[in-house]
Amino acid sequence: MKKEELITRDKKHIWHPLTQHKTAAAPLAITKAKGALIWDEHGKQYIDGIASWYTAMYGHCNEDITAALNKQMQELDFVMFSGFTHKPAIELSERLIQILPDNQSKIFFNDNGSTAIEAGIKMALQFHHNQGKRRDTLIAFEDGFHGDTFGAMSASGISSYNGPFENFLLKVERIPIPTDETIDEVLGKLDIILKSNSCAAFVFEPLIQGAAGMKFHSAKGLNMLIKKCQEHDVLCIADEIMTGFGKTGKNFACDYLEHKPDIICLSKSLTAGMFPLSITSCSQQIFDAFLSNETAKGFFHAHTYSGHPLGCAAALAGLDLLVSPHIKERRKYIEGEHQKFLKQIENHPKIENARTLGVVLAIDLKVETNRYGKLRDEMYKYFMAKGVNLRPLGNTIYTLPPYVITNDQLHKIYQSISDFLNS
């Protein structure tokens, strides 16, 4: 009897994310991964040019991280985190506070990026509530993306994700991202919003809007927006889920800012993709607003897998790698090569805009297309046929490769992009 292919078995019962199953092509069955490479069930090899949604930054099946997980699961696999604690969570909190901005003091554990944002928004709303203030409005950037749970969706501005739910979301006022040329205009819009609403929090992706197409904005402008919000007692929530852990050239994108956010959300490469875990960190001022003899003023928000020992062990191993000489050297190399490639292609007639920061390289084509339109699908198929996993966002081609990618693998990504531009 012929062995049934994985893709055939998949089709029987699985509902995939971000997929219109009536029209979408079948997914690719992946059976193995190592370093910057993944293999399908037929043995074809692909370079993971986006680190599987900017997550496996130290490479797939990294032996340092798998060893840490294996050791931890022999000692303590799992224990609920309400009423209990454990060494991996304590050590991770200590290590994170050492590298996070100086105003961060407390660590709250969640299990993915959306829930990290959800916790941050709830912290902000309850921070004001506990002080007897009713603040019911969020401020967020146009085209931002923060996740798919309801609070995170509310802060997001991409209608292809949120359209069916718009009548059920929290109240949000939006401002454009600031560029060096538009700072005054954006500050003016923020002023109007602050005067016309009871604003609780400003939620933003610092410096780079990932799902919007790797849109960059001004650190100077963002700094001024944070300053103005904090002057009006509006808490600032930085979504570092994509940008965190070295991708922008610093440990965190917020390290480029003088005025630091009150709350920071982390996930994705926190555990290098080895385990679902996320963090919502906050300042001491926020934590103190929940201290009371009234039980109900505590933060009654929980996830079954909060502070999971295995996730914490993976994250600790990831932090060791983040500060290791090898990873620092590879990050610098990728940054330098991105800049060289950018100079080669930035004046290409098919390119509208090309940009790079840290290990992020993004190219906008001079063409209009839907986010999940025909052109986007054709580009995706083109790169996969070349053996390179890139997932264009509308008319934006981007790469955010694992830090451990080899020189040859990185240059194969560049070559595939050049070939597409010249096709």
mmCIF file with all atom_site columns, C-alpha atoms in Angstrom, residues 244-385:
data_model
loop_
_atom_site.group_PDB
_atom_site.id
_atom_site.type_symbol
_atom_site.label_atom_id
_atom_site.label_alt_id
_atom_site.label_comp_id
_atom_site.label_asym_id
_atom_site.label_entity_id
_atom_site.label_seq_id
_atom_site.pdbx_PDB_ins_code
_atom_site.Cartn_x
_atom_site.Cartn_y
_atom_site.Cartn_z
_atom_site.occupancy
_atom_site.B_iso_or_equiv
_atom_site.pdbx_formal_charge
_atom_site.auth_seq_id
_atom_site.auth_comp_id
_atom_site.auth_asym_id
_atom_site.auth_atom_id
_atom_site.pdbx_PDB_model_num
ATOM 1   C CA . GLY A 1 244 ? 13.288  42.629 19.852  1.00 0.00 ? 244 GLY A CA 1
ATOM 2   C CA . PHE A 1 245 ? 16.498  40.693 20.495  1.00 0.00 ? 245 PHE A CA 1
ATOM 3   C CA . GLY A 1 246 ? 18.922  42.330 18.124  1.00 0.00 ? 246 GLY A CA 1
ATOM 4   C CA . LYS A 1 247 ? 17.038  42.645 14.841  1.00 0.00 ? 247 LYS A CA 1
ATOM 5   C CA . THR A 1 248 ? 17.360  46.438 14.550  1.00 0.00 ? 248 THR A CA 1
ATOM 6   C CA . GLY A 1 249 ? 21.074  46.502 15.438  1.00 0.00 ? 249 GLY A CA 1
ATOM 7   C CA . LYS A 1 250 ? 20.464  47.045 19.161  1.00 0.00 ? 250 LYS A CA 1
ATOM 8   C CA . ASN A 1 251 ? 19.001  44.604 21.675  1.00 0.00 ? 251 ASN A CA 1
ATOM 9   C CA . PHE A 1 252 ? 15.657  46.419 21.397  1.00 0.00 ? 252 PHE A CA 1
ATOM 10  C CA . ALA A 1 253 ? 14.354  49.095 19.055  1.00 0.00 ? 253 ALA A CA 1
ATOM 11  C CA . CYS A 1 254 ? 13.493  51.125 22.168  1.00 0.00 ? 254 CYS A CA 1
ATOM 12  C CA . ASP A 1 255 ? 17.243  51.425 22.803  1.00 0.00 ? 255 ASP A CA 1
ATOM 13  C CA . TYR A 1 256 ? 17.237  54.080 20.043  1.00 0.00 ? 256 TYR A CA 1
ATOM 14  C CA . LEU A 1 257 ? 14.827  56.229 22.094  1.00 0.00 ? 257 LEU A CA 1
ATOM 15  C CA . GLU A 1 258 ? 15.498  58.750 24.849  1.00 0.00 ? 258 GLU A CA 1
ATOM 16  C CA . HIS A 1 259 ? 11.971  58.475 26.269  1.00 0.00 ? 259 HIS A CA 1
ATOM 17  C CA . LYS A 1 260 ? 11.302  54.854 27.166  1.00 0.00 ? 260 LYS A CA 1
ATOM 18  C CA . PRO A 1 261 ? 7.923   53.088 26.991  1.00 0.00 ? 261 PRO A CA 1
ATOM 19  C CA . ASP A 1 262 ? 6.098   52.187 30.195  1.00 0.00 ? 262 ASP A CA 1
ATOM 20  C CA . ILE A 1 263 ? 5.283   48.686 28.971  1.00 0.00 ? 263 ILE A CA 1
ATOM 21  C CA . ILE A 1 264 ? 7.225   46.437 26.571  1.00 0.00 ? 264 ILE A CA 1
ATOM 22  C CA . CYS A 1 265 ? 5.899   43.293 24.877  1.00 0.00 ? 265 CYS A CA 1
ATOM 23  C CA . LEU A 1 266 ? 8.257   40.505 23.767  1.00 0.00 ? 266 LEU A CA 1
ATOM 24  C CA . SER A 1 267 ? 7.808   37.131 22.073  1.00 0.00 ? 267 SER A CA 1
ATOM 25  C CA . LYS A 1 268 ? 8.924   35.383 18.842  1.00 0.00 ? 268 LYS A CA 1
ATOM 26  C CA . SER A 1 269 ? 12.740  35.138 19.102  1.00 0.00 ? 269 SER A CA 1
ATOM 27  C CA . LEU A 1 270 ? 12.486  35.257 22.904  1.00 0.00 ? 270 LEU A CA 1
ATOM 28  C CA . THR A 1 271 ? 12.643  31.443 22.792  1.00 0.00 ? 271 THR A CA 1
ATOM 29  C CA . ALA A 1 272 ? 14.021  31.220 19.217  1.00 0.00 ? 272 ALA A CA 1
ATOM 30  C CA . GLY A 1 273 ? 10.796  29.483 18.200  1.00 0.00 ? 273 GLY A CA 1
ATOM 31  C CA . MET A 1 274 ? 11.461  26.504 20.456  1.00 0.00 ? 274 MET A CA 1
ATOM 32  C CA . PHE A 1 275 ? 8.531   27.127 22.783  1.00 0.00 ? 275 PHE A CA 1
ATOM 33  C CA . PRO A 1 276 ? 5.487   29.436 22.916  1.00 0.00 ? 276 PRO A CA 1
ATOM 34  C CA . LEU A 1 277 ? 6.283   32.088 25.516  1.00 0.00 ? 277 LEU A CA 1
ATOM 35  C CA . SER A 1 278 ? 5.917   35.849 25.759  1.00 0.00 ? 278 SER A CA 1
ATOM 36  C CA . ILE A 1 279 ? 6.677   38.654 28.161  1.00 0.00 ? 279 ILE A CA 1
ATOM 37  C CA . THR A 1 280 ? 4.923   41.868 29.144  1.00 0.00 ? 280 THR A CA 1
ATOM 38  C CA . SER A 1 281 ? 7.345   43.993 31.160  1.00 0.00 ? 281 SER A CA 1
ATOM 39  C CA . CYS A 1 282 ? 6.418   47.206 32.942  1.00 0.00 ? 282 CYS A CA 1
ATOM 40  C CA . SER A 1 283 ? 7.734   49.982 35.151  1.00 0.00 ? 283 SER A CA 1
ATOM 41  C CA . GLN A 1 284 ? 7.550   49.924 38.941  1.00 0.00 ? 284 GLN A CA 1
ATOM 42  C CA . GLN A 1 285 ? 4.991   52.751 38.794  1.00 0.00 ? 285 GLN A CA 1
ATOM 43  C CA . ILE A 1 286 ? 2.560   50.549 36.898  1.00 0.00 ? 286 ILE A CA 1
ATOM 44  C CA . PHE A 1 287 ? 3.062   47.577 39.211  1.00 0.00 ? 287 PHE A CA 1
ATOM 45  C CA . ASP A 1 288 ? 2.535   49.768 42.283  1.00 0.00 ? 288 ASP A CA 1
ATOM 46  C CA . ALA A 1 289 ? -0.871  50.919 41.001  1.00 0.00 ? 289 ALA A CA 1
ATOM 47  C CA . PHE A 1 290 ? -2.115  47.335 41.452  1.00 0.00 ? 290 PHE A CA 1
ATOM 48  C CA . LEU A 1 291 ? -1.018  47.073 45.115  1.00 0.00 ? 291 LEU A CA 1
ATOM 49  C CA . SER A 1 292 ? -4.030  47.390 47.411  1.00 0.00 ? 292 SER A CA 1
ATOM 50  C CA . ASN A 1 293 ? -5.883  45.806 50.298  1.00 0.00 ? 293 ASN A CA 1
ATOM 51  C CA . GLU A 1 294 ? -8.698  45.375 47.778  1.00 0.00 ? 294 GLU A CA 1
ATOM 52  C CA . THR A 1 295 ? -8.187  42.024 46.053  1.00 0.00 ? 295 THR A CA 1
ATOM 53  C CA . ALA A 1 296 ? -10.010 43.199 42.928  1.00 0.00 ? 296 ALA A CA 1
ATOM 54  C CA . LYS A 1 297 ? -7.331  45.818 42.277  1.00 0.00 ? 297 LYS A CA 1
ATOM 55  C CA . GLY A 1 298 ? -4.813  43.062 41.570  1.00 0.00 ? 298 GLY A CA 1
ATOM 56  C CA . PHE A 1 299 ? -4.122  42.054 37.963  1.00 0.00 ? 299 PHE A CA 1
ATOM 57  C CA . PHE A 1 300 ? -6.462  39.084 37.616  1.00 0.00 ? 300 PHE A CA 1
ATOM 58  C CA . HIS A 1 301 ? -5.207  37.914 34.264  1.00 0.00 ? 301 HIS A CA 1
ATOM 59  C CA . ALA A 1 302 ? -3.658  34.492 33.702  1.00 0.00 ? 302 ALA A CA 1
ATOM 60  C CA . HIS A 1 303 ? -2.651  31.846 31.193  1.00 0.00 ? 303 HIS A CA 1
ATOM 61  C CA . THR A 1 304 ? -2.359  28.178 32.076  1.00 0.00 ? 304 THR A CA 1
ATOM 62  C CA . TYR A 1 305 ? 1.154   28.037 30.617  1.00 0.00 ? 305 TYR A CA 1
ATOM 63  C CA . SER A 1 306 ? 2.415   31.319 32.119  1.00 0.00 ? 306 SER A CA 1
ATOM 64  C CA . GLY A 1 307 ? 6.091   31.134 33.066  1.00 0.00 ? 307 GLY A CA 1
ATOM 65  C CA . HIS A 1 308 ? 6.428   27.630 31.617  1.00 0.00 ? 308 HIS A CA 1
ATOM 66  C CA . PRO A 1 309 ? 9.771   26.183 32.806  1.00 0.00 ? 309 PRO A CA 1
ATOM 67  C CA . LEU A 1 310 ? 10.651  24.817 29.361  1.00 0.00 ? 310 LEU A CA 1
ATOM 68  C CA . GLY A 1 311 ? 9.987   28.142 27.681  1.00 0.00 ? 311 GLY A CA 1
ATOM 69  C CA . CYS A 1 312 ? 12.053  29.941 30.294  1.00 0.00 ? 312 CYS A CA 1
ATOM 70  C CA . ALA A 1 313 ? 14.935  27.498 29.797  1.00 0.00 ? 313 ALA A CA 1
ATOM 71  C CA . ALA A 1 314 ? 14.826  28.073 26.030  1.00 0.00 ? 314 ALA A CA 1
ATOM 72  C CA . ALA A 1 315 ? 14.768  31.839 26.538  1.00 0.00 ? 315 ALA A CA 1
ATOM 73  C CA . LEU A 1 316 ? 17.755  31.742 28.891  1.00 0.00 ? 316 LEU A CA 1
ATOM 74  C CA . ALA A 1 317 ? 19.755  29.771 26.332  1.00 0.00 ? 317 ALA A CA 1
ATOM 75  C CA . GLY A 1 318 ? 18.664  32.279 23.686  1.00 0.00 ? 318 GLY A CA 1
ATOM 76  C CA . LEU A 1 319 ? 19.909  35.195 25.796  1.00 0.00 ? 319 LEU A CA 1
ATOM 77  C CA . ASP A 1 320 ? 23.294  33.471 26.135  1.00 0.00 ? 320 ASP A CA 1
ATOM 78  C CA . LEU A 1 321 ? 23.454  33.280 22.352  1.00 0.00 ? 321 LEU A CA 1
ATOM 79  C CA . LEU A 1 322 ? 22.290  36.883 21.864  1.00 0.00 ? 322 LEU A CA 1
ATOM 80  C CA . VAL A 1 323 ? 25.302  38.247 23.746  1.00 0.00 ? 323 VAL A CA 1
ATOM 81  C CA . SER A 1 324 ? 27.783  35.664 22.441  1.00 0.00 ? 324 SER A CA 1
ATOM 82  C CA . PRO A 1 325 ? 30.691  36.915 20.257  1.00 0.00 ? 325 PRO A CA 1
ATOM 83  C CA . HIS A 1 326 ? 29.655  34.630 17.388  1.00 0.00 ? 326 HIS A CA 1
ATOM 84  C CA . ILE A 1 327 ? 26.091  35.941 17.140  1.00 0.00 ? 327 ILE A CA 1
ATOM 85  C CA . LYS A 1 328 ? 27.221  39.551 17.514  1.00 0.00 ? 328 LYS A CA 1
ATOM 86  C CA . GLU A 1 329 ? 29.705  39.001 14.695  1.00 0.00 ? 329 GLU A CA 1
ATOM 87  C CA . ARG A 1 330 ? 27.071  37.405 12.449  1.00 0.00 ? 330 ARG A CA 1
ATOM 88  C CA . ARG A 1 331 ? 24.607  40.225 13.088  1.00 0.00 ? 331 ARG A CA 1
ATOM 89  C CA . LYS A 1 332 ? 27.242  42.781 12.091  1.00 0.00 ? 332 LYS A CA 1
ATOM 90  C CA . TYR A 1 333 ? 28.073  40.792 8.968   1.00 0.00 ? 333 TYR A CA 1
ATOM 91  C CA . ILE A 1 334 ? 24.426  40.598 7.868   1.00 0.00 ? 334 ILE A CA 1
ATOM 92  C CA . GLU A 1 335 ? 23.964  44.336 8.502   1.00 0.00 ? 335 GLU A CA 1
ATOM 93  C CA . GLY A 1 336 ? 26.999  45.120 6.363   1.00 0.00 ? 336 GLY A CA 1
ATOM 94  C CA . GLU A 1 337 ? 25.961  42.807 3.531   1.00 0.00 ? 337 GLU A CA 1
ATOM 95  C CA . HIS A 1 338 ? 22.424  44.231 3.537   1.00 0.00 ? 338 HIS A CA 1
ATOM 96  C CA . GLN A 1 339 ? 23.874  47.722 3.123   1.00 0.00 ? 339 GLN A CA 1
ATOM 97  C CA . LYS A 1 340 ? 26.079  46.597 0.228   1.00 0.00 ? 340 LYS A CA 1
ATOM 98  C CA . PHE A 1 341 ? 23.167  44.891 -1.526  1.00 0.00 ? 341 PHE A CA 1
ATOM 99  C CA . LEU A 1 342 ? 20.960  47.921 -0.946  1.00 0.00 ? 342 LEU A CA 1
ATOM 100 C CA . LYS A 1 343 ? 23.459  50.137 -2.785  1.00 0.00 ? 343 LYS A CA 1
ATOM 101 C CA . GLN A 1 344 ? 23.471  47.694 -5.694  1.00 0.00 ? 344 GLN A CA 1
ATOM 102 C CA . ILE A 1 345 ? 19.713  47.639 -6.216  1.00 0.00 ? 345 ILE A CA 1
ATOM 103 C CA . GLU A 1 346 ? 18.227  50.843 -4.754  1.00 0.00 ? 346 GLU A CA 1
ATOM 104 C CA . ASN A 1 347 ? 18.141  52.621 -8.144  1.00 0.00 ? 347 ASN A CA 1
ATOM 105 C CA . HIS A 1 348 ? 16.623  49.696 -10.008 1.00 0.00 ? 348 HIS A CA 1
ATOM 106 C CA . PRO A 1 349 ? 13.719  50.911 -12.202 1.00 0.00 ? 349 PRO A CA 1
ATOM 107 C CA . LYS A 1 350 ? 11.294  48.416 -10.622 1.00 0.00 ? 350 LYS A CA 1
ATOM 108 C CA . ILE A 1 351 ? 11.980  49.643 -7.070  1.00 0.00 ? 351 ILE A CA 1
ATOM 109 C CA . GLU A 1 352 ? 9.957   52.388 -5.385  1.00 0.00 ? 352 GLU A CA 1
ATOM 110 C CA . ASN A 1 353 ? 11.817  52.315 -2.077  1.00 0.00 ? 353 ASN A CA 1
ATOM 111 C CA . ALA A 1 354 ? 14.504  50.130 -0.490  1.00 0.00 ? 354 ALA A CA 1
ATOM 112 C CA . ARG A 1 355 ? 15.696  50.317 3.100   1.00 0.00 ? 355 ARG A CA 1
ATOM 113 C CA . THR A 1 356 ? 17.596  48.419 5.764   1.00 0.00 ? 356 THR A CA 1
ATOM 114 C CA . LEU A 1 357 ? 18.064  48.554 9.521   1.00 0.00 ? 357 LEU A CA 1
ATOM 115 C CA . GLY A 1 358 ? 19.956  45.933 11.461  1.00 0.00 ? 358 GLY A CA 1
ATOM 116 C CA . VAL A 1 359 ? 19.212  42.566 9.835   1.00 0.00 ? 359 VAL A CA 1
ATOM 117 C CA . VAL A 1 360 ? 15.981  43.810 8.215   1.00 0.00 ? 360 VAL A CA 1
ATOM 118 C CA . LEU A 1 361 ? 16.051  44.504 4.466   1.00 0.00 ? 361 LEU A CA 1
ATOM 119 C CA . ALA A 1 362 ? 12.860  45.606 2.667   1.00 0.00 ? 362 ALA A CA 1
ATOM 120 C CA . ILE A 1 363 ? 12.139  46.524 -0.950  1.00 0.00 ? 363 ILE A CA 1
ATOM 121 C CA . ASP A 1 364 ? 8.909   48.133 -2.224  1.00 0.00 ? 364 ASP A CA 1
ATOM 122 C CA . LEU A 1 365 ? 8.141   47.510 -5.887  1.00 0.00 ? 365 LEU A CA 1
ATOM 123 C CA . LYS A 1 366 ? 6.650   50.181 -8.162  1.00 0.00 ? 366 LYS A CA 1
ATOM 124 C CA . VAL A 1 367 ? 3.371   48.344 -8.501  1.00 0.00 ? 367 VAL A CA 1
ATOM 125 C CA . GLU A 1 368 ? -0.015  48.281 -6.788  1.00 0.00 ? 368 GLU A CA 1
ATOM 126 C CA . THR A 1 369 ? -1.181  44.929 -5.463  1.00 0.00 ? 369 THR A CA 1
ATOM 127 C CA . ASN A 1 370 ? -3.438  43.573 -2.760  1.00 0.00 ? 370 ASN A CA 1
ATOM 128 C CA . ARG A 1 371 ? -1.849  42.226 0.389   1.00 0.00 ? 371 ARG A CA 1
ATOM 129 C CA . TYR A 1 372 ? -2.701  38.666 -0.669  1.00 0.00 ? 372 TYR A CA 1
ATOM 130 C CA . GLY A 1 373 ? -3.105  39.409 -4.374  1.00 0.00 ? 373 GLY A CA 1
ATOM 131 C CA . LYS A 1 374 ? -2.003  37.549 -7.484  1.00 0.00 ? 374 LYS A CA 1
ATOM 132 C CA . LEU A 1 375 ? 1.372   39.304 -7.766  1.00 0.00 ? 375 LEU A CA 1
ATOM 133 C CA . ARG A 1 376 ? 2.230   38.524 -4.158  1.00 0.00 ? 376 ARG A CA 1
ATOM 134 C CA . ASP A 1 377 ? 1.420   34.848 -4.753  1.00 0.00 ? 377 ASP A CA 1
ATOM 135 C CA . GLU A 1 378 ? 3.520   34.803 -7.912  1.00 0.00 ? 378 GLU A CA 1
ATOM 136 C CA . MET A 1 379 ? 6.494   36.323 -6.091  1.00 0.00 ? 379 MET A CA 1
ATOM 137 C CA . TYR A 1 380 ? 6.195   33.777 -3.298  1.00 0.00 ? 380 TYR A CA 1
ATOM 138 C CA . LYS A 1 381 ? 6.148   30.892 -5.810  1.00 0.00 ? 381 LYS A CA 1
ATOM 139 C CA . TYR A 1 382 ? 9.113   32.388 -7.672  1.00 0.00 ? 382 TYR A CA 1
ATOM 140 C CA . PHE A 1 383 ? 11.312  32.526 -4.579  1.00 0.00 ? 383 PHE A CA 1
ATOM 141 C CA . MET A 1 384 ? 10.269  29.075 -3.376  1.00 0.00 ? 384 MET A CA 1
ATOM 142 C CA . ALA A 1 385 ? 11.141  27.654 -6.785  1.00 0.00 ? 385 ALA A CA 1
#
